[in-house]
Short mmCIF file of C-alpha atoms in Angstrom, two decimals:
data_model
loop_
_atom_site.label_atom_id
_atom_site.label_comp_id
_atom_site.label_asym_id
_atom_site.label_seq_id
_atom_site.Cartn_x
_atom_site.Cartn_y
_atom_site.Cartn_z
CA UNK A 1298 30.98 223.40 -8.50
CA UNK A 1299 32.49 226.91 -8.34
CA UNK A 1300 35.95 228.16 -8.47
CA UNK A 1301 35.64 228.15 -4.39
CA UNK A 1302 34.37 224.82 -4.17
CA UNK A 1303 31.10 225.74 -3.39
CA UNK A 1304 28.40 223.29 -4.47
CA UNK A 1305 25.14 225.13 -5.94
CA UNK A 1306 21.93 223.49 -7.04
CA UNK A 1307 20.68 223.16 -10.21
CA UNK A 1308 17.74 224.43 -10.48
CA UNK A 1309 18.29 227.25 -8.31
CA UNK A 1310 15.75 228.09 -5.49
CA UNK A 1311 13.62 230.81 -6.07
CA UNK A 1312 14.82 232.33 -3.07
CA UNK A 1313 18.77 233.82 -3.99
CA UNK A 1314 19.84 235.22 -0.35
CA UNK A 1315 21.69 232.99 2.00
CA UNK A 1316 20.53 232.35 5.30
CA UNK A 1317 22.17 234.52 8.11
CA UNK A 1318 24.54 231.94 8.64
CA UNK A 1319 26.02 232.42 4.87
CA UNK A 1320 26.48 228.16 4.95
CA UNK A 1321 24.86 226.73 1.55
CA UNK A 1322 21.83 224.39 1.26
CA UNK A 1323 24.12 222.28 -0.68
CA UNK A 1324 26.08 221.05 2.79
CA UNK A 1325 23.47 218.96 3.63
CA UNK A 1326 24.62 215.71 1.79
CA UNK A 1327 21.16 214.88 0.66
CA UNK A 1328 20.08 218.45 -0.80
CA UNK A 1329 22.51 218.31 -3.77
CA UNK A 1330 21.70 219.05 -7.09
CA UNK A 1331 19.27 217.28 -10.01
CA UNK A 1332 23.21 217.30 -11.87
CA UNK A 1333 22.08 215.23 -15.64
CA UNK A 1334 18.39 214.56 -14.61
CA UNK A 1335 16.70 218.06 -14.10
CA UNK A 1336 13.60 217.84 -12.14
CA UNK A 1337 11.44 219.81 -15.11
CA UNK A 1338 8.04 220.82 -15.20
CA UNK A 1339 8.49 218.86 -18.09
CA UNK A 1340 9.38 215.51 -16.32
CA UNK A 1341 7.07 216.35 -13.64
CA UNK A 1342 4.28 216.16 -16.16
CA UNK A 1343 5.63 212.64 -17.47
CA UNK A 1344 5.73 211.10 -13.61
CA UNK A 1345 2.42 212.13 -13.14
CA UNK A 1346 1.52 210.35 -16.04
CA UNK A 1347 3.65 207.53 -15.34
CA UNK A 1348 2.61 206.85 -12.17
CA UNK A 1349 -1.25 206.77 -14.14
CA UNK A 1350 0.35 204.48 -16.77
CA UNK A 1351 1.55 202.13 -14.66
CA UNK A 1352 -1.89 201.75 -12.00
CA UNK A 1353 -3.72 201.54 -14.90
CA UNK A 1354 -1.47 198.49 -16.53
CA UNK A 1355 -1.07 197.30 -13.00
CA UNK A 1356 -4.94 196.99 -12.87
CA UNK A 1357 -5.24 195.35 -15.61
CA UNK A 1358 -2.74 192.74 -15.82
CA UNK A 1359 -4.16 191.78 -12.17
CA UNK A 1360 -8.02 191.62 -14.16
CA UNK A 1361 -6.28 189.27 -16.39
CA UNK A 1362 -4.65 187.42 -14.24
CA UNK A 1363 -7.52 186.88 -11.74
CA UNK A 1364 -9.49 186.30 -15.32
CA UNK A 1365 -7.32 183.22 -16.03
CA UNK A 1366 -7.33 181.92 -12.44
CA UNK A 1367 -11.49 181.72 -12.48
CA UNK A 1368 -11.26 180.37 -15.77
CA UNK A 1369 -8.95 177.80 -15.00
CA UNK A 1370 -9.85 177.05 -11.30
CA UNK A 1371 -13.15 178.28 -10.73
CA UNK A 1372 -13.98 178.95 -6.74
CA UNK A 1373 -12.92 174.87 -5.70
CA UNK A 1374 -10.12 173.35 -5.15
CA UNK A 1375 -8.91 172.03 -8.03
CA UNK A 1376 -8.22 167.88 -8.90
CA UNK A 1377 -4.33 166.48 -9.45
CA UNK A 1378 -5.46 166.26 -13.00
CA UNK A 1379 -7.12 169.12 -12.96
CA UNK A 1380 -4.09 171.31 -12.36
CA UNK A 1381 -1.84 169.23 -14.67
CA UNK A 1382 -3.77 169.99 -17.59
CA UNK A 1383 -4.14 174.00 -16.78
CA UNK A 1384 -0.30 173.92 -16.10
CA UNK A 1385 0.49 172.08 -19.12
CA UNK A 1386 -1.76 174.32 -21.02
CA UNK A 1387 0.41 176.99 -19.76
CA UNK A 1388 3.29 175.79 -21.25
CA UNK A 1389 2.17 174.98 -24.75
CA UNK A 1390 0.24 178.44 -24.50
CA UNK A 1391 3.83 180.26 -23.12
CA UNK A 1392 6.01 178.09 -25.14
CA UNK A 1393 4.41 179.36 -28.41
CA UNK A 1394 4.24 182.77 -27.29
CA UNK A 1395 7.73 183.24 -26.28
CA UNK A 1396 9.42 181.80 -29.07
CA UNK A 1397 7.07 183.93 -31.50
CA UNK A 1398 7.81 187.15 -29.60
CA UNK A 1399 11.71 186.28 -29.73
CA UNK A 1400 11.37 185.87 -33.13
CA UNK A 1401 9.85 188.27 -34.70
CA UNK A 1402 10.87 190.96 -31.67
CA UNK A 1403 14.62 190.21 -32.02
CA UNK A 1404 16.30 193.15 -30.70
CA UNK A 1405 14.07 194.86 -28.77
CA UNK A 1406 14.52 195.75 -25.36
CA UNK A 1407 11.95 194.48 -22.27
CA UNK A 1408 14.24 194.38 -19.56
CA UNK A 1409 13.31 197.48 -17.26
CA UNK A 1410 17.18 196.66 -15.02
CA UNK A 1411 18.91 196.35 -17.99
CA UNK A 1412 18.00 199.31 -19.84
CA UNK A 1413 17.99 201.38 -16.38
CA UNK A 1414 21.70 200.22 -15.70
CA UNK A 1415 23.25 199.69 -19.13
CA UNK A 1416 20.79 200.88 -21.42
CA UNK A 1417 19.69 204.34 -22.41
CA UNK A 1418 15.61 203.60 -21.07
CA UNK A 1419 14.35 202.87 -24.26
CA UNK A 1420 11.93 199.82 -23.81
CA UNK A 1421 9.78 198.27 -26.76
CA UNK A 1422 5.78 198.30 -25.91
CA UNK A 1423 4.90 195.61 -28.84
CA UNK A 1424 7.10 193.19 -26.93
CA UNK A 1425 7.06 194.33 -23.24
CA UNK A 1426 3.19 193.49 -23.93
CA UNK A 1427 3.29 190.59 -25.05
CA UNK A 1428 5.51 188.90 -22.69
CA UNK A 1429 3.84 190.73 -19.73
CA UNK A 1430 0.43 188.98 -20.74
CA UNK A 1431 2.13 185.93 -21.15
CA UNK A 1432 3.50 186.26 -18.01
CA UNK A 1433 0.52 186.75 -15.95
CA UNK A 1434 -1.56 183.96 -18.01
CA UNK A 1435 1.38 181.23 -17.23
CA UNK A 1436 1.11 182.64 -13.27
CA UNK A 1437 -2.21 182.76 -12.93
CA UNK A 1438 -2.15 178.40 -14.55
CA UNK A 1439 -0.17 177.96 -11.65
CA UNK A 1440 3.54 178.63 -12.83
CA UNK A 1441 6.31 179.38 -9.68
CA UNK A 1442 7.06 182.94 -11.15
CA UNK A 1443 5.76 185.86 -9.71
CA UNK A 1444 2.98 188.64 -10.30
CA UNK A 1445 4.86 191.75 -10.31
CA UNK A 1446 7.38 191.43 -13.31
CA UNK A 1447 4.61 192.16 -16.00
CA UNK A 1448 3.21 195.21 -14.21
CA UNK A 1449 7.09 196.25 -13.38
CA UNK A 1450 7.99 195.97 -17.11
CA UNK A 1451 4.49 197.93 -17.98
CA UNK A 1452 4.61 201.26 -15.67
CA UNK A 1453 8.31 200.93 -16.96
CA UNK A 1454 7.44 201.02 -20.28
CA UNK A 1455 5.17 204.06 -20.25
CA UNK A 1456 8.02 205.93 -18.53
CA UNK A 1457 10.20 205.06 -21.53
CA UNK A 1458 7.41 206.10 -23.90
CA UNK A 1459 6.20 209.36 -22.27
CA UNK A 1460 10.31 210.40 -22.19
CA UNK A 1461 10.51 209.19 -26.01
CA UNK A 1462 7.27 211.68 -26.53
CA UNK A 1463 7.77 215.01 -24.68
CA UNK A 1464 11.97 214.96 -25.81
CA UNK A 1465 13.36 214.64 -22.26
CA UNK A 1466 17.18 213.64 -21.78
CA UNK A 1467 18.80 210.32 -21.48
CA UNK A 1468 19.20 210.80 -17.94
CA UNK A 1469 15.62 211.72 -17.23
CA UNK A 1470 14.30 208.94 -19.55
CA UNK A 1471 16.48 206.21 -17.18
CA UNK A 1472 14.97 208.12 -13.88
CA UNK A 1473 11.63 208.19 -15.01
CA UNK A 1474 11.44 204.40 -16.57
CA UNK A 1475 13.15 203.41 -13.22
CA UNK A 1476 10.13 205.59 -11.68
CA UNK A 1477 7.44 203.91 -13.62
CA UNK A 1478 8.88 200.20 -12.68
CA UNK A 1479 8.69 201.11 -8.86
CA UNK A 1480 5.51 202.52 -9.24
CA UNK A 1481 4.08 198.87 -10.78
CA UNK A 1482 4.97 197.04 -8.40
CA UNK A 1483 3.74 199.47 -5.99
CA UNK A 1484 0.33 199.77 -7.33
CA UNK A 1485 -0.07 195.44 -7.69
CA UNK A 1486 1.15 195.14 -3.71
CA UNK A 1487 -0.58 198.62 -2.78
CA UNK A 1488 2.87 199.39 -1.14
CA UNK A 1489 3.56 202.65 -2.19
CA UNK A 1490 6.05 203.46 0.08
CA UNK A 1491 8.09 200.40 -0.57
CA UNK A 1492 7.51 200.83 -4.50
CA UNK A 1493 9.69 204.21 -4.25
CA UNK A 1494 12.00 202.77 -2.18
CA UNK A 1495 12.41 200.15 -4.47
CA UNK A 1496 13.18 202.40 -7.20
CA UNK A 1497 15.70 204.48 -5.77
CA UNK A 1498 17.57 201.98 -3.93
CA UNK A 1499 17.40 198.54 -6.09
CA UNK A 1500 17.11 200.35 -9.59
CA UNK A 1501 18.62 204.10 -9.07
CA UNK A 1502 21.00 202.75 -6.01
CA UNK A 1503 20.87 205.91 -4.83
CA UNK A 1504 18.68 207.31 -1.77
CA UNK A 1505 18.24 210.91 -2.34
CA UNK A 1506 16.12 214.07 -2.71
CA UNK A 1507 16.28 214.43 -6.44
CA UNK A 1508 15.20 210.41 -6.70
CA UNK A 1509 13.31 209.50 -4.08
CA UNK A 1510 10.55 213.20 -4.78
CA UNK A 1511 9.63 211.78 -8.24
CA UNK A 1512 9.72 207.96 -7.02
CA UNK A 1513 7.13 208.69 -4.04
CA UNK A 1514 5.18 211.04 -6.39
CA UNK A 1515 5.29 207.98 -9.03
CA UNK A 1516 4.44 205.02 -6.57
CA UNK A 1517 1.48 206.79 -4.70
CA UNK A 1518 -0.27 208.08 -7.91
CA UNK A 1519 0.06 204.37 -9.85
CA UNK A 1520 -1.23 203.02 -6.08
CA UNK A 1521 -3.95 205.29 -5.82
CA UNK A 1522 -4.94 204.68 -9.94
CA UNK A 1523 -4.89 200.88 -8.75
CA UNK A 1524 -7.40 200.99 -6.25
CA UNK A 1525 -10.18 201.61 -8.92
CA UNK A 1526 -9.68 197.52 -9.36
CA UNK A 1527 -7.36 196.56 -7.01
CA UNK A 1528 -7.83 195.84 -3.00
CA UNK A 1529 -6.82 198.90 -0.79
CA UNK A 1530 -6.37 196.39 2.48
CA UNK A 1531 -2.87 194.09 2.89
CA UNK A 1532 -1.40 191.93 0.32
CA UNK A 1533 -1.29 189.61 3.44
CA UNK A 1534 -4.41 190.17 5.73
CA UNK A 1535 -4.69 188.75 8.93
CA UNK A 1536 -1.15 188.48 9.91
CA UNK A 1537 -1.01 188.56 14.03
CA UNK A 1538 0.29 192.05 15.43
CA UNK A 1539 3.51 190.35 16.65
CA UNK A 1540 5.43 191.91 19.54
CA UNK A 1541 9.17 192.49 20.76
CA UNK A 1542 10.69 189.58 22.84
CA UNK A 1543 13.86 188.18 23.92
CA UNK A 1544 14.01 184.87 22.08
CA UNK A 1545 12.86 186.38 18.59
CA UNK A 1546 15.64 189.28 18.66
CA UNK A 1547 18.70 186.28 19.47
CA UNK A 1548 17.43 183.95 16.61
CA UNK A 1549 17.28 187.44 14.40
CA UNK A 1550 21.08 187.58 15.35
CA UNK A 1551 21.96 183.83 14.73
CA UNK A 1552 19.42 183.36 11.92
CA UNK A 1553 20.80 186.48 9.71
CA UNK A 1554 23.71 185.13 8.42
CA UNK A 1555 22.48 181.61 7.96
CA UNK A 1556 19.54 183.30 5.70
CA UNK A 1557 22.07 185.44 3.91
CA UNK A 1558 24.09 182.39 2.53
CA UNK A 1559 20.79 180.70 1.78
CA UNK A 1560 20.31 184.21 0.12
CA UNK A 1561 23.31 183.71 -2.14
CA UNK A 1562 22.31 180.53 -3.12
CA UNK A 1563 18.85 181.04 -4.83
CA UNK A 1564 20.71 184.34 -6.30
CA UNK A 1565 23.54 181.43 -7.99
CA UNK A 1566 20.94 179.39 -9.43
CA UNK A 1567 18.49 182.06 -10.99
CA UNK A 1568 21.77 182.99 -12.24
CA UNK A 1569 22.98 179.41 -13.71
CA UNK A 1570 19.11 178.75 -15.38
CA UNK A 1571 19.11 182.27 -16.86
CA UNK A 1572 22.88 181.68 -17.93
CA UNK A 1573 22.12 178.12 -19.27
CA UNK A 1574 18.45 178.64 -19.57
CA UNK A 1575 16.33 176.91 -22.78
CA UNK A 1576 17.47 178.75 -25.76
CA UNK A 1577 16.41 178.47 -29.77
CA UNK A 1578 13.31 176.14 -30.43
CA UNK A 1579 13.68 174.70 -27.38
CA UNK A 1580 12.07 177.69 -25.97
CA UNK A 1581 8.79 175.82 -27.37
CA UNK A 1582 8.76 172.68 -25.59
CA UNK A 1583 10.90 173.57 -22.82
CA UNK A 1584 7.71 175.91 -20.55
CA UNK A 1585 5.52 172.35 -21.49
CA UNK A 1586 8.25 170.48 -19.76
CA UNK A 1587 9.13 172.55 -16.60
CA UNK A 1588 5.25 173.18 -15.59
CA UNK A 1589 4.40 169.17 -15.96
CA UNK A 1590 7.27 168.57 -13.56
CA UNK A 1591 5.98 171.25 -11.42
CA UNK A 1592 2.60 169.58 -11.63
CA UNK A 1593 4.18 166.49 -10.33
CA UNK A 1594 5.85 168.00 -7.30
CA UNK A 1595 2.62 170.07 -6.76
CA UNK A 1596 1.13 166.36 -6.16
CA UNK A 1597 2.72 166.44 -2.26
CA UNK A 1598 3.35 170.02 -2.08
CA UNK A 1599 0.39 172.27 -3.64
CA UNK A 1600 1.98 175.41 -1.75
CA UNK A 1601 4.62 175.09 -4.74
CA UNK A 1602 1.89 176.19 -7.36
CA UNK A 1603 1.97 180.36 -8.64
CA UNK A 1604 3.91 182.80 -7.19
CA UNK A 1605 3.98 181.99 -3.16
CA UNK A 1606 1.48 184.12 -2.32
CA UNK A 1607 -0.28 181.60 -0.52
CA UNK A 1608 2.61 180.05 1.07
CA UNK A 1609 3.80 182.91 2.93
CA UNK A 1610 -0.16 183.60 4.00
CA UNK A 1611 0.14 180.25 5.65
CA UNK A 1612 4.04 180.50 6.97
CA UNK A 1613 2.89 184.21 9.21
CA UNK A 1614 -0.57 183.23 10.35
CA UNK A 1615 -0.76 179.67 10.82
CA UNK A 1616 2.98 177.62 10.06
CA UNK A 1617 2.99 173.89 9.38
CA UNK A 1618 4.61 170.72 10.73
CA UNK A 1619 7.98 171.43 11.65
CA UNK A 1620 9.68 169.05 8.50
CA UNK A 1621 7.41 170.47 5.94
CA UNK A 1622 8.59 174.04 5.72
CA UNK A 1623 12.46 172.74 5.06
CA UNK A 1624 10.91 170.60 2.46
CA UNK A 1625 9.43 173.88 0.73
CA UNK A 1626 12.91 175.83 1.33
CA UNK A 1627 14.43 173.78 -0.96
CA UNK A 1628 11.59 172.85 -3.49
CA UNK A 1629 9.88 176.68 -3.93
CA UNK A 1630 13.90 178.42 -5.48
CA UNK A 1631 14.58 174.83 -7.82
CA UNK A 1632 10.71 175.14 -9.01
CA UNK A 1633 11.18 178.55 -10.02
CA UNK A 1634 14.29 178.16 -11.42
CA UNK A 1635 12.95 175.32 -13.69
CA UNK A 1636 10.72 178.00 -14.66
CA UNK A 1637 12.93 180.44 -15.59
CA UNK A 1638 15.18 178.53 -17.30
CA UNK A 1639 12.69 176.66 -19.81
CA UNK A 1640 12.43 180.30 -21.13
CA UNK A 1641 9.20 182.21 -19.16
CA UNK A 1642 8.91 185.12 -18.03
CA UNK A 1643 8.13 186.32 -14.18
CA UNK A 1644 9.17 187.79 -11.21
CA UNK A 1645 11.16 186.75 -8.08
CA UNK A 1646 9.58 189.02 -5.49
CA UNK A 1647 7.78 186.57 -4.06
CA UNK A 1648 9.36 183.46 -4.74
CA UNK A 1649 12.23 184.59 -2.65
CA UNK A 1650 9.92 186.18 0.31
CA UNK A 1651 7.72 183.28 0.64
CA UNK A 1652 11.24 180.95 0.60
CA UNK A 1653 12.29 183.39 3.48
CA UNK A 1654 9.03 183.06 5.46
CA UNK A 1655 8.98 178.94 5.30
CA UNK A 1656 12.84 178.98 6.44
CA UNK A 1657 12.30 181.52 9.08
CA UNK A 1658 9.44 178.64 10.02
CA UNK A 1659 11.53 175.77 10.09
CA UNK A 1660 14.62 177.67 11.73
CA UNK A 1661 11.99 179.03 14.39
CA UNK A 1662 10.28 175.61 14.98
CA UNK A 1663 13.35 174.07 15.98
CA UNK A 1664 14.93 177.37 17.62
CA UNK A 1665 11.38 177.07 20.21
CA UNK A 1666 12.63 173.81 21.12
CA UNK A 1667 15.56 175.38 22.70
CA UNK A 1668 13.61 178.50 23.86
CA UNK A 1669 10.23 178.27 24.27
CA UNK A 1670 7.75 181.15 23.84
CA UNK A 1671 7.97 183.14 21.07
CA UNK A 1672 5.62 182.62 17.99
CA UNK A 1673 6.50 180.79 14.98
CA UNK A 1674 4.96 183.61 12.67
CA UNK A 1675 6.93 186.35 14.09
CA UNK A 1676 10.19 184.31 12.76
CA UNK A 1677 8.74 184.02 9.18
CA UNK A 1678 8.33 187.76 9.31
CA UNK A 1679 11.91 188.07 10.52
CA UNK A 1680 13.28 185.88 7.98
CA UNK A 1681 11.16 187.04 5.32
CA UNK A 1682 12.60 190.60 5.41
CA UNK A 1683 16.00 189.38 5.44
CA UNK A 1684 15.66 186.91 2.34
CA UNK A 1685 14.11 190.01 0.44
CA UNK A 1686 16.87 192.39 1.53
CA UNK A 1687 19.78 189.66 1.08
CA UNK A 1688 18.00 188.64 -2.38
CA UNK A 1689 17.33 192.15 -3.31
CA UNK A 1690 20.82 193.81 -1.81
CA UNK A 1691 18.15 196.10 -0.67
CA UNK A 1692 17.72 196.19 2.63
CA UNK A 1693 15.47 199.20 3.58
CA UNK A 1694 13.13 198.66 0.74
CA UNK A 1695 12.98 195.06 2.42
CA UNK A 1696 11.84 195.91 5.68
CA UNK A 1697 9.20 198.16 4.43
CA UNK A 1698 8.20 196.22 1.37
CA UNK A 1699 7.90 193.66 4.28
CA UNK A 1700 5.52 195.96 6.72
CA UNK A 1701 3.38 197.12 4.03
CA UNK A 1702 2.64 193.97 2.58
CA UNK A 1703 1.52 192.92 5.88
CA UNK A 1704 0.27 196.29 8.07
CA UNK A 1705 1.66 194.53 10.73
CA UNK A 1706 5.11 193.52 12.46
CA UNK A 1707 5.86 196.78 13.62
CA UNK A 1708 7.09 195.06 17.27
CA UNK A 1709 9.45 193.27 15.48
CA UNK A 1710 10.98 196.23 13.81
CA UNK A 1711 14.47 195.59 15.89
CA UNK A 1712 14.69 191.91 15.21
CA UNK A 1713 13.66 192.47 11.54
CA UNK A 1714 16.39 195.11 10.97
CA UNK A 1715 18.94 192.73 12.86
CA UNK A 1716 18.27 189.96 10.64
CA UNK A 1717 18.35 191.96 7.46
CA UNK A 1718 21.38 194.14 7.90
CA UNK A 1719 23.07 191.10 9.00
CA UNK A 1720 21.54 188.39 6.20
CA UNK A 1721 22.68 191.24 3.67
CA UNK A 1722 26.00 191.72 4.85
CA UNK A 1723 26.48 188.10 4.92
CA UNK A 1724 25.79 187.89 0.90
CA UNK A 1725 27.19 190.42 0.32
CA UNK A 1726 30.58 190.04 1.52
CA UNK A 1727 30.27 186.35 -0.03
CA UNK A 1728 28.55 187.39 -3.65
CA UNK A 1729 27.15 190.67 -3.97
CA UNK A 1730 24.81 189.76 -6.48
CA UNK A 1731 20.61 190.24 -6.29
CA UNK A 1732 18.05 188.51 -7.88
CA UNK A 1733 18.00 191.27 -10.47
CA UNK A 1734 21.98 191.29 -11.43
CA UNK A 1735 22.18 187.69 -11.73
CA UNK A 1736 19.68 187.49 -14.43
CA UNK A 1737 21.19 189.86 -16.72
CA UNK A 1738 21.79 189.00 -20.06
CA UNK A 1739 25.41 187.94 -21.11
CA UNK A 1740 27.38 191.21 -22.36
CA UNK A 1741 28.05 190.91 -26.18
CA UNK A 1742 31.52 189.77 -26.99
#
């Protein structure tokens, strides 16, 4: 600010001379200033070298995860006792791990939201390492956590590193860290876009010029780096090029809400378990414990083992009997939260989508009852976006974290952003809390 008033941007443009109107660049609300997170040559240098950081992590924790998997599974499907014993495996493997790491790593920070929001950025890489490799080895045994947390954590920890190295401000170090998480999960989904949006509206809760030029620059390089291992096609191939219709926009509008409170209720427990989670030595037994109950669930409902993936593959393309997708509405969030709170380490990404898609199955099943006609796929999509940007508090990121993962849906855009804005108003007038919030550590007293 001046002594008129007048806004001016820092940096300055090379060009000093007004326009022949004399009005400011600084009146357009999104133009404003870098303010306590300069935009640098020197921080330009680090996001180019974050967004490297994190493909190149993001590769690799997706060759050891797919590593584990083929060890473990092979190409067959694998027996009842079969998967027992590589889920129980898992837990004596995670068990041990996790307790050793929160021994002997007492203190150190590997939570990318928490040291974004109330932290300074400053992440440890001995312990961000070891529990993302722990992470993807219990996921890829079968564990109901997601994928992305270990390669979010990673391309977050080499922002935090590269802003420790070249001396850059407190500020910058949170931007770029919050740069480098995006940019993870961007380069495991190859979704880019949604990976920036991700960072500047989930993690930086702000969508503007300053954040979103080093977010894109950030997600597209770590997505690019990616594709030296990683596919370039959809996370979810094949899904049918749904179009617009009268009976899919009116169950957007009465399905919205009834998604957002379901929303708010998988936010409350992954906030009870990581509240009341297994703490102390029980952190060693606990992982054994969950997974063998998951194992015994997995017995009538297999789509409950890993992260979802598949489960959301089979609620857009090809949806099952009308009773079983309820079934895995309510099975898929307790699973994961038994998982969470015996003391692992994962993400929710898609946990919640794929609990989105099979509602959005069983709410469109019976809705085509009433109203023939429109496909039962198309209202996964629909309530897939809005469990993501209910869960997330995140709405745009949602819908195009929901069309990248897919390359398709586009004809459902106004029935998608129906459901969403309304599923996300709904939670948060009741809660307000995401996925990410709720598992926040309690506050020292």
């Amino acid at each position: 600010m001046t002594a008129g008033g007048e806004r001016r941007r820092i940096p300055p443009p090379l060009i000093g001379h007004r326009i022949a109107s004399g009005r400011g660049a600084m009146e357009q609300p999104n133009v404003t200033g870098d303010e306590d997170t300069p935009l640098t040559p020197l921080f330009w240098l680090a996001v180019v070298l974050t967004g490297i950081g994190a493909g190149l992590f993001g590769g690799l924790l997706m060759l050891l995860l797919d590593g584990v998997q083929r060890l473990a599974y092979g190409d067959t499907t694998p027996s009842p006792l079969h998967r027992t014993l590589a889920l129980a495996v898992a837990g004596v493997i995670g068990g041990v791990g996790w307790f050793l790491l929160r021994r002997f790593c007492a203190g150190l920070r590997s939570d990318v939201d928490d040291s974004v929001w109330t932290g300074d950025g400053t992440l440890s890489f001995r312990r961000s390492a070891g529990t993302s490799v722990l992470s993807e080895i219990v996921v890829g045994l079968g564990a109901s956590l997601g994928r992305e947390a270990a390669p979010k954590l990673m391309g977050g920890v080499c922002g935090s590193l590269l802003a420790r190295w070249t001396g850059l401000s407190t500020a910058q170090r949170r931007l770029l860290v919050a740069c480098g998480a995006g940019a993870g999960l961007a380069a495991v989904y190859n979704v880019p876009l949604g990976g920036a949006l991700f960072t500047a509206e989930v993690l930086v809760g702000v969508v503007r010029l300053p954040v979103m030029l080093p977010a894109l620059a950030c997600s597209g390089i770590a997505t690019l780096v990616g594709w030296v291992y990683l596919p370039t096609s959809a996370t979810y191939a094949g899904v049918p090029d749904f179009t617009f219709g009268p009976s899919p926009f009116v169950w957007a509008l009465v399905a919205g809400p009834v998604v957002g409170v379901a929303a708010v209720g998988f936010i409350r427990l992954v906030a009870w378990v990581s509240h009341h989670g297994a703490k102390g030595r029980w952190v060693l037994v606990a992982p054994l414990g969950a997974f063998l109950v998951l194992a015994g669930v997995g017995l009538a409902f297999p789509q409950l083992f890993g992260n979802g993936q598949e489960m959301a593959r089979e609620a857009f393309a090809a949806p099952p009997a009308l009773v079983v997708p309820f079934a895995l509405f309510l099975l898929k969030p307790l699973v994961t939260a038994l998982c969470l709170g015996s003391g692992a380490y994962g993400g929710l990404f898609t946990p919640l989508l794929s609990t989105g898609a099979v509602l959005g199955v069983g709410l469109g099943s019976a809705w085509a009852l009433l109203w023939p006609g429109g496909p039962v796929g198309a209202y996964a999509m629909i309530a897939a976006a809005a469990m993501l940007g209910a869960g997330m508090q995140a709405p745009l990121a949602a819908l195009v974290l929901v069309l990248e993962l897919t390359h398709a849906g586009f004809g459902l855009m106004i029935p998608m952003i129906a459901a969403t804005v309304l599923a996300t108003g709904v939670s948060r007038w009741i809660d307000g809390y995401s996925i990410y919030s709720a598992r926040l550590a309690e506050r020292p007293r």
